[in-house]
Every structure is written in structure tokens, then in C-alpha cells.
PDB file of C-alpha atoms and ligand atoms in Angstrom:
ATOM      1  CA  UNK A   1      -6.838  95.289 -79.729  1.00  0.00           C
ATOM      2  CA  UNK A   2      -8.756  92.981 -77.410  1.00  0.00           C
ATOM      3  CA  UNK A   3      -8.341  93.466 -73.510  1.00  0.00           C
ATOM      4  CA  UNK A   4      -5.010  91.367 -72.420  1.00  0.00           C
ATOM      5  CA  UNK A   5      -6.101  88.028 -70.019  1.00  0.00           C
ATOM      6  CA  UNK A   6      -2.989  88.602 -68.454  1.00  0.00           C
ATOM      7  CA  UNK A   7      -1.398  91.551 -67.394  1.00  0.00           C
ATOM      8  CA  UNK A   8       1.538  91.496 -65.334  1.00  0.00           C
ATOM      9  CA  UNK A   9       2.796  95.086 -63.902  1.00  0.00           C
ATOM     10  CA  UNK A  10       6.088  95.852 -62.204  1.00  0.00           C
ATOM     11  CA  UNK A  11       6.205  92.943 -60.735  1.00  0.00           C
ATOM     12  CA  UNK A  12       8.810  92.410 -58.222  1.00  0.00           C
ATOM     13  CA  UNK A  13       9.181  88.808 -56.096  1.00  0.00           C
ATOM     14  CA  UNK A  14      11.961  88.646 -53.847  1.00  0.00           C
ATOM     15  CA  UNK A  15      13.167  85.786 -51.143  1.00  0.00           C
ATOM     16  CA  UNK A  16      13.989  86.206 -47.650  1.00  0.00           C
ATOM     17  CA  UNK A  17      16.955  83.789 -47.164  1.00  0.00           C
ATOM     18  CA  UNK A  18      19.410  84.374 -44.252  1.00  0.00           C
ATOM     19  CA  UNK A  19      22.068  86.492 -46.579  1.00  0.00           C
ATOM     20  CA  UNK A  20      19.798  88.720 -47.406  1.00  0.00           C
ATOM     21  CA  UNK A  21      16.880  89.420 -50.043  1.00  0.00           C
ATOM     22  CA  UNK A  22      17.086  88.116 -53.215  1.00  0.00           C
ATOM     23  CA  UNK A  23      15.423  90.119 -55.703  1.00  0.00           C
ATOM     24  CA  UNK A  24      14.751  87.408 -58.045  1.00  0.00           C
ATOM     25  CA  UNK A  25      12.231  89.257 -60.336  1.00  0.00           C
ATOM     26  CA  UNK A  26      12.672  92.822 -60.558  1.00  0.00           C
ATOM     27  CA  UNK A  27      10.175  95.020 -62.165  1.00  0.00           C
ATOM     28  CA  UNK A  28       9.046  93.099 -64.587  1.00  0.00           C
ATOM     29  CA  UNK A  29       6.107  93.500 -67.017  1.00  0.00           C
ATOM     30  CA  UNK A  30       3.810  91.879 -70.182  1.00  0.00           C
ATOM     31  CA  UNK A  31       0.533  90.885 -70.978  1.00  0.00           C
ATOM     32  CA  UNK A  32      -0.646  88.158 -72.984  1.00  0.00           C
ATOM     33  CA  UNK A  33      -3.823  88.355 -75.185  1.00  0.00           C
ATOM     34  CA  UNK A  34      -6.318  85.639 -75.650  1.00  0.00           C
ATOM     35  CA  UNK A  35      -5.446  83.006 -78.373  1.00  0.00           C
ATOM     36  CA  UNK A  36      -1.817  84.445 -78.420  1.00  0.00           C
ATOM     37  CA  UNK A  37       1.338  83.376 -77.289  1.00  0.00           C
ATOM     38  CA  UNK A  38       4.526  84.625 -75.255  1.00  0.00           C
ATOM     39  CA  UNK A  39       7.668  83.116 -75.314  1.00  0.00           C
ATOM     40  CA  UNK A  40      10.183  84.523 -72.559  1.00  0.00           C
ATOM     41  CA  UNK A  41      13.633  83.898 -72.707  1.00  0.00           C
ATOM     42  CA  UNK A  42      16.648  84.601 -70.173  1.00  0.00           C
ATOM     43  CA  UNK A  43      19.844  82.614 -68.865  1.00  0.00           C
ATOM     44  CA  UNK A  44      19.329  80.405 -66.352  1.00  0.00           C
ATOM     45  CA  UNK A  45      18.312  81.986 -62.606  1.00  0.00           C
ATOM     46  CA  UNK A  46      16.784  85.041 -64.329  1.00  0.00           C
ATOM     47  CA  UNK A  47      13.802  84.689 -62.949  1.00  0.00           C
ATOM     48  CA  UNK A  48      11.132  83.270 -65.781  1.00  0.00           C
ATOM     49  CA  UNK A  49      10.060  80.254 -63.341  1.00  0.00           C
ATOM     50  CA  UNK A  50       9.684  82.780 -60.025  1.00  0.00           C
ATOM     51  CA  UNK A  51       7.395  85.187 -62.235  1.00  0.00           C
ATOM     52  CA  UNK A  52       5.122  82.003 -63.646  1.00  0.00           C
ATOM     53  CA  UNK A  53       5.269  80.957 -60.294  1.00  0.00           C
ATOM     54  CA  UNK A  54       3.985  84.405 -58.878  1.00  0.00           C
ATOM     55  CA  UNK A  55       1.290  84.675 -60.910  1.00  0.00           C
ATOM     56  CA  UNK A  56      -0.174  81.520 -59.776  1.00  0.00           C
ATOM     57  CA  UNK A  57       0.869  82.233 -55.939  1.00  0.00           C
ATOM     58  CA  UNK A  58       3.304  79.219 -55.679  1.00  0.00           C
ATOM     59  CA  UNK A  59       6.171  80.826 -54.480  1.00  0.00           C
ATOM     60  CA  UNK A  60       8.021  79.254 -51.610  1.00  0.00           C
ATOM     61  CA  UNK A  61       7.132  79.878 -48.551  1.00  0.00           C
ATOM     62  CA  UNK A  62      10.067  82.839 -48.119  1.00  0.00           C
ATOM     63  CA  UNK A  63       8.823  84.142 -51.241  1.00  0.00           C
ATOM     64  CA  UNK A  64       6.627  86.909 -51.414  1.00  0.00           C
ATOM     65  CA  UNK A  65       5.349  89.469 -53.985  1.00  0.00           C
ATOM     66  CA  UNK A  66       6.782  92.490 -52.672  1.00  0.00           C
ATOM     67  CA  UNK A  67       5.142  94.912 -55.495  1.00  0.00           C
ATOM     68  CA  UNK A  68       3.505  94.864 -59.200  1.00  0.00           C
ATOM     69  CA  UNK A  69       0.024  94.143 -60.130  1.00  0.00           C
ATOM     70  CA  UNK A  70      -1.005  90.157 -61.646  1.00  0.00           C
ATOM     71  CA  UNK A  71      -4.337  90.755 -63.566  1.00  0.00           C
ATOM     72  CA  UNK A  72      -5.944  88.148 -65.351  1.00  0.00           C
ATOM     73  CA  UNK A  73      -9.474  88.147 -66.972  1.00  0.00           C
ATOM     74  CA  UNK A  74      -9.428  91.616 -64.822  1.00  0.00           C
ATOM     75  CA  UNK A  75      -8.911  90.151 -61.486  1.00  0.00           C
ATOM     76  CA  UNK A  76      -6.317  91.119 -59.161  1.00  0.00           C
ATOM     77  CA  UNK A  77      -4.774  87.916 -58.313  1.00  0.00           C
ATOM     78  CA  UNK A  78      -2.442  89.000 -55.731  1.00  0.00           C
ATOM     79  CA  UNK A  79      -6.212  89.964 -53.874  1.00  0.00           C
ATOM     80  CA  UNK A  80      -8.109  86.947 -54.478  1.00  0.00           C
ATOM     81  CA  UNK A  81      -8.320  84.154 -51.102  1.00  0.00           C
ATOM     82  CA  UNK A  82      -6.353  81.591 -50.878  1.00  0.00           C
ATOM     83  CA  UNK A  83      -9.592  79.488 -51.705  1.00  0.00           C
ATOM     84  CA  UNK A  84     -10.239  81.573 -55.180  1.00  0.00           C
ATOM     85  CA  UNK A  85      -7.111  81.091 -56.040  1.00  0.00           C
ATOM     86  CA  UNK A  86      -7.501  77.079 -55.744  1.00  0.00           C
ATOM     87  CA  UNK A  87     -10.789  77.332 -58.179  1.00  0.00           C
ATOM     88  CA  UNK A  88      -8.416  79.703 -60.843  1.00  0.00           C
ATOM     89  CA  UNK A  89      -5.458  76.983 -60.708  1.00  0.00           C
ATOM     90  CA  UNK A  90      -5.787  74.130 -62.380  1.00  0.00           C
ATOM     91  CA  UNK A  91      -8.909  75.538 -64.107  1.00  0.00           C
ATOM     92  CA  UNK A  92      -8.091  78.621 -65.885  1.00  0.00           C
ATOM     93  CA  UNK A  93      -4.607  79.137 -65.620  1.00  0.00           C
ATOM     94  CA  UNK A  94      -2.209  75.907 -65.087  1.00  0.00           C
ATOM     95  CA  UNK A  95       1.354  75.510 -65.597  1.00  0.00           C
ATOM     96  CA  UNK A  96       3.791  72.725 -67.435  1.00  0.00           C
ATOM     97  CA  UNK A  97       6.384  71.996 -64.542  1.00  0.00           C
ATOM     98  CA  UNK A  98       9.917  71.220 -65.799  1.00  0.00           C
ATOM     99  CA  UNK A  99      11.246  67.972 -64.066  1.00  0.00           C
ATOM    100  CA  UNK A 100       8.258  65.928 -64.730  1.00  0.00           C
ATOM    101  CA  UNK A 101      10.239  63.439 -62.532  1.00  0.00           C
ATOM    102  CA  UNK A 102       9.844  65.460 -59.207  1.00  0.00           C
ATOM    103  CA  UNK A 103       6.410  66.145 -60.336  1.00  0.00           C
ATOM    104  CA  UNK A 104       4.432  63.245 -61.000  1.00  0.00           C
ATOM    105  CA  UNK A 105       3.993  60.743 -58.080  1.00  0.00           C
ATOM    106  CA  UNK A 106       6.105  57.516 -59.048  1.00  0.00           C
ATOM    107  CA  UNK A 107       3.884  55.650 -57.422  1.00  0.00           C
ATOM    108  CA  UNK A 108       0.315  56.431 -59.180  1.00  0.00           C
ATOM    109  CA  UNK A 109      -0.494  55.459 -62.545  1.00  0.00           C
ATOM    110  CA  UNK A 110      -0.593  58.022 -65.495  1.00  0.00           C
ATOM    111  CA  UNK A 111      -4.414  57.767 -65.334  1.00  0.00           C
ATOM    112  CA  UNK A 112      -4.739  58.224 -61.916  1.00  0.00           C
ATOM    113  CA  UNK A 113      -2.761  60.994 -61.855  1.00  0.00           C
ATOM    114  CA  UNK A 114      -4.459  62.689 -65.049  1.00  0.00           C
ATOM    115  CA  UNK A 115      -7.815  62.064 -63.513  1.00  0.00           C
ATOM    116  CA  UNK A 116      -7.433  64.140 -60.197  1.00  0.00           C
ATOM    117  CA  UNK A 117      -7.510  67.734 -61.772  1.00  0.00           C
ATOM    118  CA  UNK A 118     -10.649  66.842 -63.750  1.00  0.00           C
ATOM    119  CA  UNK A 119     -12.296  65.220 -60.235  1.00  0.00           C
ATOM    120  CA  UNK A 120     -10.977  67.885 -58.336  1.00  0.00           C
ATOM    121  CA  UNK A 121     -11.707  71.146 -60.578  1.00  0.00           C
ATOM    122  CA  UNK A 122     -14.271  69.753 -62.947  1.00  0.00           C
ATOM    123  CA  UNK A 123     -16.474  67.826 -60.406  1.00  0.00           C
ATOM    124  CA  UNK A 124     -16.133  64.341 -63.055  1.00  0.00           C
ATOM    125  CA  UNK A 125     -16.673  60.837 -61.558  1.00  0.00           C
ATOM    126  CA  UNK A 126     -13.575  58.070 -61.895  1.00  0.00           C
ATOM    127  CA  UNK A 127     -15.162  57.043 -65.308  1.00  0.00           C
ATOM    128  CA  UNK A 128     -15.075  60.309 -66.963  1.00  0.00           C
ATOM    129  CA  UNK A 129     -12.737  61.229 -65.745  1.00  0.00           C
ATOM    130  CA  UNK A 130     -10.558  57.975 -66.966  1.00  0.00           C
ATOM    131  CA  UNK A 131     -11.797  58.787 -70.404  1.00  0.00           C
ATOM    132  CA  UNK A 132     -10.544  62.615 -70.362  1.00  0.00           C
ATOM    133  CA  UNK A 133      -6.964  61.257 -69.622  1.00  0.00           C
ATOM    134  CA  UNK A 134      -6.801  59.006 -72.618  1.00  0.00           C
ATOM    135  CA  UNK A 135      -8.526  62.035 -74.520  1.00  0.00           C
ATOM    136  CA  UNK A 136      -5.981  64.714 -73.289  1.00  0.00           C
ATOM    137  CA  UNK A 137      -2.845  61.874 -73.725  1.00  0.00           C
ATOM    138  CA  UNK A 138      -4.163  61.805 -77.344  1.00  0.00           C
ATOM    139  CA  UNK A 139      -4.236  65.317 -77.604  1.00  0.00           C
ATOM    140  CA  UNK A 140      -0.463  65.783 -77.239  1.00  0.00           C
ATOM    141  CA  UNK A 141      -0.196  62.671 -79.529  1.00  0.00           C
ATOM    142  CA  UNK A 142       1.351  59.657 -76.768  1.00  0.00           C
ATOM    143  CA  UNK A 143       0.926  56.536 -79.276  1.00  0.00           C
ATOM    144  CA  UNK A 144      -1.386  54.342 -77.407  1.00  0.00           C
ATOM    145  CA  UNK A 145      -2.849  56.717 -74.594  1.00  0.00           C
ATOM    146  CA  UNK A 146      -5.074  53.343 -73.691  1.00  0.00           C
ATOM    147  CA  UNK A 147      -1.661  51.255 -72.513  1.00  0.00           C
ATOM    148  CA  UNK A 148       0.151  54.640 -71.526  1.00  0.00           C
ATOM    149  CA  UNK A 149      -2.877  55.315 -68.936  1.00  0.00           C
ATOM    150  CA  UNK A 150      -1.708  52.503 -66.894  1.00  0.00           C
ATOM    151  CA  UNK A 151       1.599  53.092 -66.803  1.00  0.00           C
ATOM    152  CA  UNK A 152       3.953  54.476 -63.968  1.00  0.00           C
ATOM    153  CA  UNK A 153       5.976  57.763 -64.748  1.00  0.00           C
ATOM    154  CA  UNK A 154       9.274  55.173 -64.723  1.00  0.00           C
ATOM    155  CA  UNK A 155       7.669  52.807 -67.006  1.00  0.00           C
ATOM    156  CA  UNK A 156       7.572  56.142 -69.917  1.00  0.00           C
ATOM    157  CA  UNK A 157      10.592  58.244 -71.378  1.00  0.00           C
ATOM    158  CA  UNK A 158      11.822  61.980 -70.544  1.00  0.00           C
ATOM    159  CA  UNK A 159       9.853  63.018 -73.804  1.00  0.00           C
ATOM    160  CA  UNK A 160       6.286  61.057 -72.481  1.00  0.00           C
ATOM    161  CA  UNK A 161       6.369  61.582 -69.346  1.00  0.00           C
ATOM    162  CA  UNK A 162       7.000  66.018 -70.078  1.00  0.00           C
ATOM    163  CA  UNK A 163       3.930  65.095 -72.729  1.00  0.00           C
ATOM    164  CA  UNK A 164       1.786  63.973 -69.748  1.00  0.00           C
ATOM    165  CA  UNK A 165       2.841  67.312 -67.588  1.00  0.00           C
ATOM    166  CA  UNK A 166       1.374  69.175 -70.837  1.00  0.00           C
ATOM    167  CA  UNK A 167      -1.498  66.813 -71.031  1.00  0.00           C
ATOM    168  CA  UNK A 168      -2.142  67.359 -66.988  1.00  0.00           C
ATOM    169  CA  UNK A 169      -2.014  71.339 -67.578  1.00  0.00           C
TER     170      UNK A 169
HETATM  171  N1  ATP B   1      13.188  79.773 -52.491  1.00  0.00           N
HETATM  172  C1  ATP B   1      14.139  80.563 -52.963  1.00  0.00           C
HETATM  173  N2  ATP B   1      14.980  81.217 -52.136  1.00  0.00           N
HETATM  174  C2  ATP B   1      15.930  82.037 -52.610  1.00  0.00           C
HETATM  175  N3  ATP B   1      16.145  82.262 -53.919  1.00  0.00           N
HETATM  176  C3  ATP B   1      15.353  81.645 -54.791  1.00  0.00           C
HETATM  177  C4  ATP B   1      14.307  80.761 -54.368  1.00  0.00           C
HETATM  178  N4  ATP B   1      13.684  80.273 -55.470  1.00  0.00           N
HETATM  179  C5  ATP B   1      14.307  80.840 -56.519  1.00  0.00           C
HETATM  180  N5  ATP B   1      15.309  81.660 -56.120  1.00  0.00           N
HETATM  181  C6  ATP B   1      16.217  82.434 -56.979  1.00  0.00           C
HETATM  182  O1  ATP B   1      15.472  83.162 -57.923  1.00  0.00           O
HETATM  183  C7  ATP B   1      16.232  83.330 -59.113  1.00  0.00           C
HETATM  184  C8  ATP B   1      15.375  83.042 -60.339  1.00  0.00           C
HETATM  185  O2  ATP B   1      15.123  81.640 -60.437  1.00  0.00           O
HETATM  186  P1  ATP B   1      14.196  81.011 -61.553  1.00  0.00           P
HETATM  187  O3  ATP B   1      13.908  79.614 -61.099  1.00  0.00           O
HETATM  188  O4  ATP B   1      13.037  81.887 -61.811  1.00  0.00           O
HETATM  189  O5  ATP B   1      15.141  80.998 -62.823  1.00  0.00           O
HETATM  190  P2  ATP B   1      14.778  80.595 -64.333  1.00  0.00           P
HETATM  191  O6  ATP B   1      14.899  81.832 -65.146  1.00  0.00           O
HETATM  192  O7  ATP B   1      13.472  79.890 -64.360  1.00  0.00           O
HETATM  193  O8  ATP B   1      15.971  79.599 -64.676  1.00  0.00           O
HETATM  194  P3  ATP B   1      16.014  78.241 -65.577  1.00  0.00           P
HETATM  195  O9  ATP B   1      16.157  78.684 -66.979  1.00  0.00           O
HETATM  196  O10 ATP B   1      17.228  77.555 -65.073  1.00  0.00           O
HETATM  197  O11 ATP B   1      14.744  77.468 -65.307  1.00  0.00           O
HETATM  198  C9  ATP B   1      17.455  82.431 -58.980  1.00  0.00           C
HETATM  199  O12 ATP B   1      18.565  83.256 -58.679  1.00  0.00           O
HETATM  200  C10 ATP B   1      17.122  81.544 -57.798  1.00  0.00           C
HETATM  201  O13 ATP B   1      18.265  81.185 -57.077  1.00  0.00           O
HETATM  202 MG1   MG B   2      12.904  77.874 -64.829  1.00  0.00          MG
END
């Protein structure tokens, strides 16, 4: 079998909150291959957001990692700088955040918003970048990714607007 580009081992994140420690993940282990997929499923406040979130160090800020190893493409990730760790997000590993209405900025356009990874990580002027946005929009098949690019996250519906948090990732 090919070497897993994830590996996640006994991970454990917990929260510091002023009852006590939350152990919100708890030993917890997979890996993921490349080209596969893993689904993971659990009732609600069992932890599958806090151990996506771990592995791309965005825990809040009294979260921490408090054991477990997070390799991907044989990296330690819980040992990479906070400046690494910017170049791997966004770039090789991204995530879909649920809410898309907390997450996009009401008050930038779709393309605007689409753009800024591919400035940001990918080094693209405003032009290409533009076009990438109507390219990705297409890519999770938004009907008219042209007009949809201009738009404002209130101007699209629940379904669109988690499309474009795909399309972003
Ligand atoms: N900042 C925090 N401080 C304290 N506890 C937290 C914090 N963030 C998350 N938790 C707790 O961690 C646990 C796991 O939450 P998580 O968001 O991972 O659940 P989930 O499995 O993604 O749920 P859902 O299916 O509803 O999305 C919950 O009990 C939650 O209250
Ligand atoms: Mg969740």
C-alpha cells in the first residue's frame, strides 16, 4: 500500500476553560492515503471539527494539542513554524468550513474573495487570479460562475454560497 499523506496518531486536543479541561478529542487515530477518501462520522460535539481543526493548527486560542503525532507528506506538523504552517494551509491541505455565512466576508464579492488564496499562496496577479475563481466556481458546477463572481455571499443561497467554501478550499 502506498505511504498514508496523512497520519494522525493518538491524538488528543483538549481546552482550558475555567471548569476545567475539556478533553474534546481523545486518542484518536487514521490516516488517509493519496487519491482516497475518509468519511468520519459522530453525534454532534464529538470532536470531528476540533481534530480537522488540529491538524491544521486552528484551534482556539485555549486549545492546545496536548499529545498524538499529525504527519502529513511525512512532516510533523505539530513541529513545523508558525510561518510553514501558513505556506501548508491553503496550499496543500485546506478545509470546507461549515457556516459559510460566518465565513465569507459579507461585504467582498465572491471573486474577490476567491481570488485572495490564489494571490496569497499561488503568487497570481488580480487577472489570473479573477479567471481561477470563475474556473474553480465552474468546477463545483455554480450555473453562471461569470454573474456569480460578482455577487455578495447574501445575494447567493445556503447551497451556493457552501459551493463557493468548496470552491475556496
Ligand atoms: N474553544 C473551546 N473551548 C472549550 N470547548 C470547546 C472549544 N471548542 C470546541 N469545544 C468542545 O469540543 C467538543 C467537540 O466539538 P466539535 O466542534 O469538534 O464537534 P463536532 O463533532 O464537529 O460536532 P458537529 O457535528 O456539531 O459539527 C465539544 O464538546 C465542544 O464544546
Ligand atoms: Mg463540526
Amino acid at each position: 500500500m502506498a505511504e498514508a499523506l496523512l497520519e494522525v496518531k493518538n491524538l488528543r486536543t483538549f481546552f482550558k476553560t475555567r471548569n476545567g479541561t475539556v478533553k474534546a478529542v481523545n486518542d484518536v487515530s487514521y490516516s488517509i492515503y493519496p487519491g482516497r477518501t475518509l468519511g468520519i462520522v459522530g453525534e454532534s460535539g464529538s470532536g470531528k471539527s476540533v481534530t480537522a481543526m488540529s491538524v491544521l493548527r486552528l484551534l482556539d486560542a485555549n486549545g492546545y494539542i496536548a499529545g498524538g503525532t499529525v504527519t502529513f507528506a511525512g512532516q510533523d506538523l505539530a513541529k513545523v513554524s508558525t510561518q510553514e504552517m501558513y505556506h501548508i494551509r491553503g496550499n496543500r491541505i485546506s478545509v470546507i468550513f461549515q457556516e459559510p455565512m460566518t465565513s465569507l466576508n459579507p461585504v467582498f464579492s465572491i471573486r474577490r474573495q476567491l481570488s485572495e488564496p490564489f494571490m496569497i499562496h499561488q503568487n497570481m496577479g488580480k487577472k489570473e487570479a479573477a479567471q481561477k475563481c470563475i474556473e474553480m466556481l465552474r468546477a463545483v458546477q455554480i450555473p453562471n460562475p461569470e454573474a456569480v463572481a460578482r455577487q455578495y455571499p447574501h445575494q447567493l443561497s445556503g447551497g451556493m454560497r457552501q459551493r463557493v467554501m468548496i470552491a475556496m478550499a
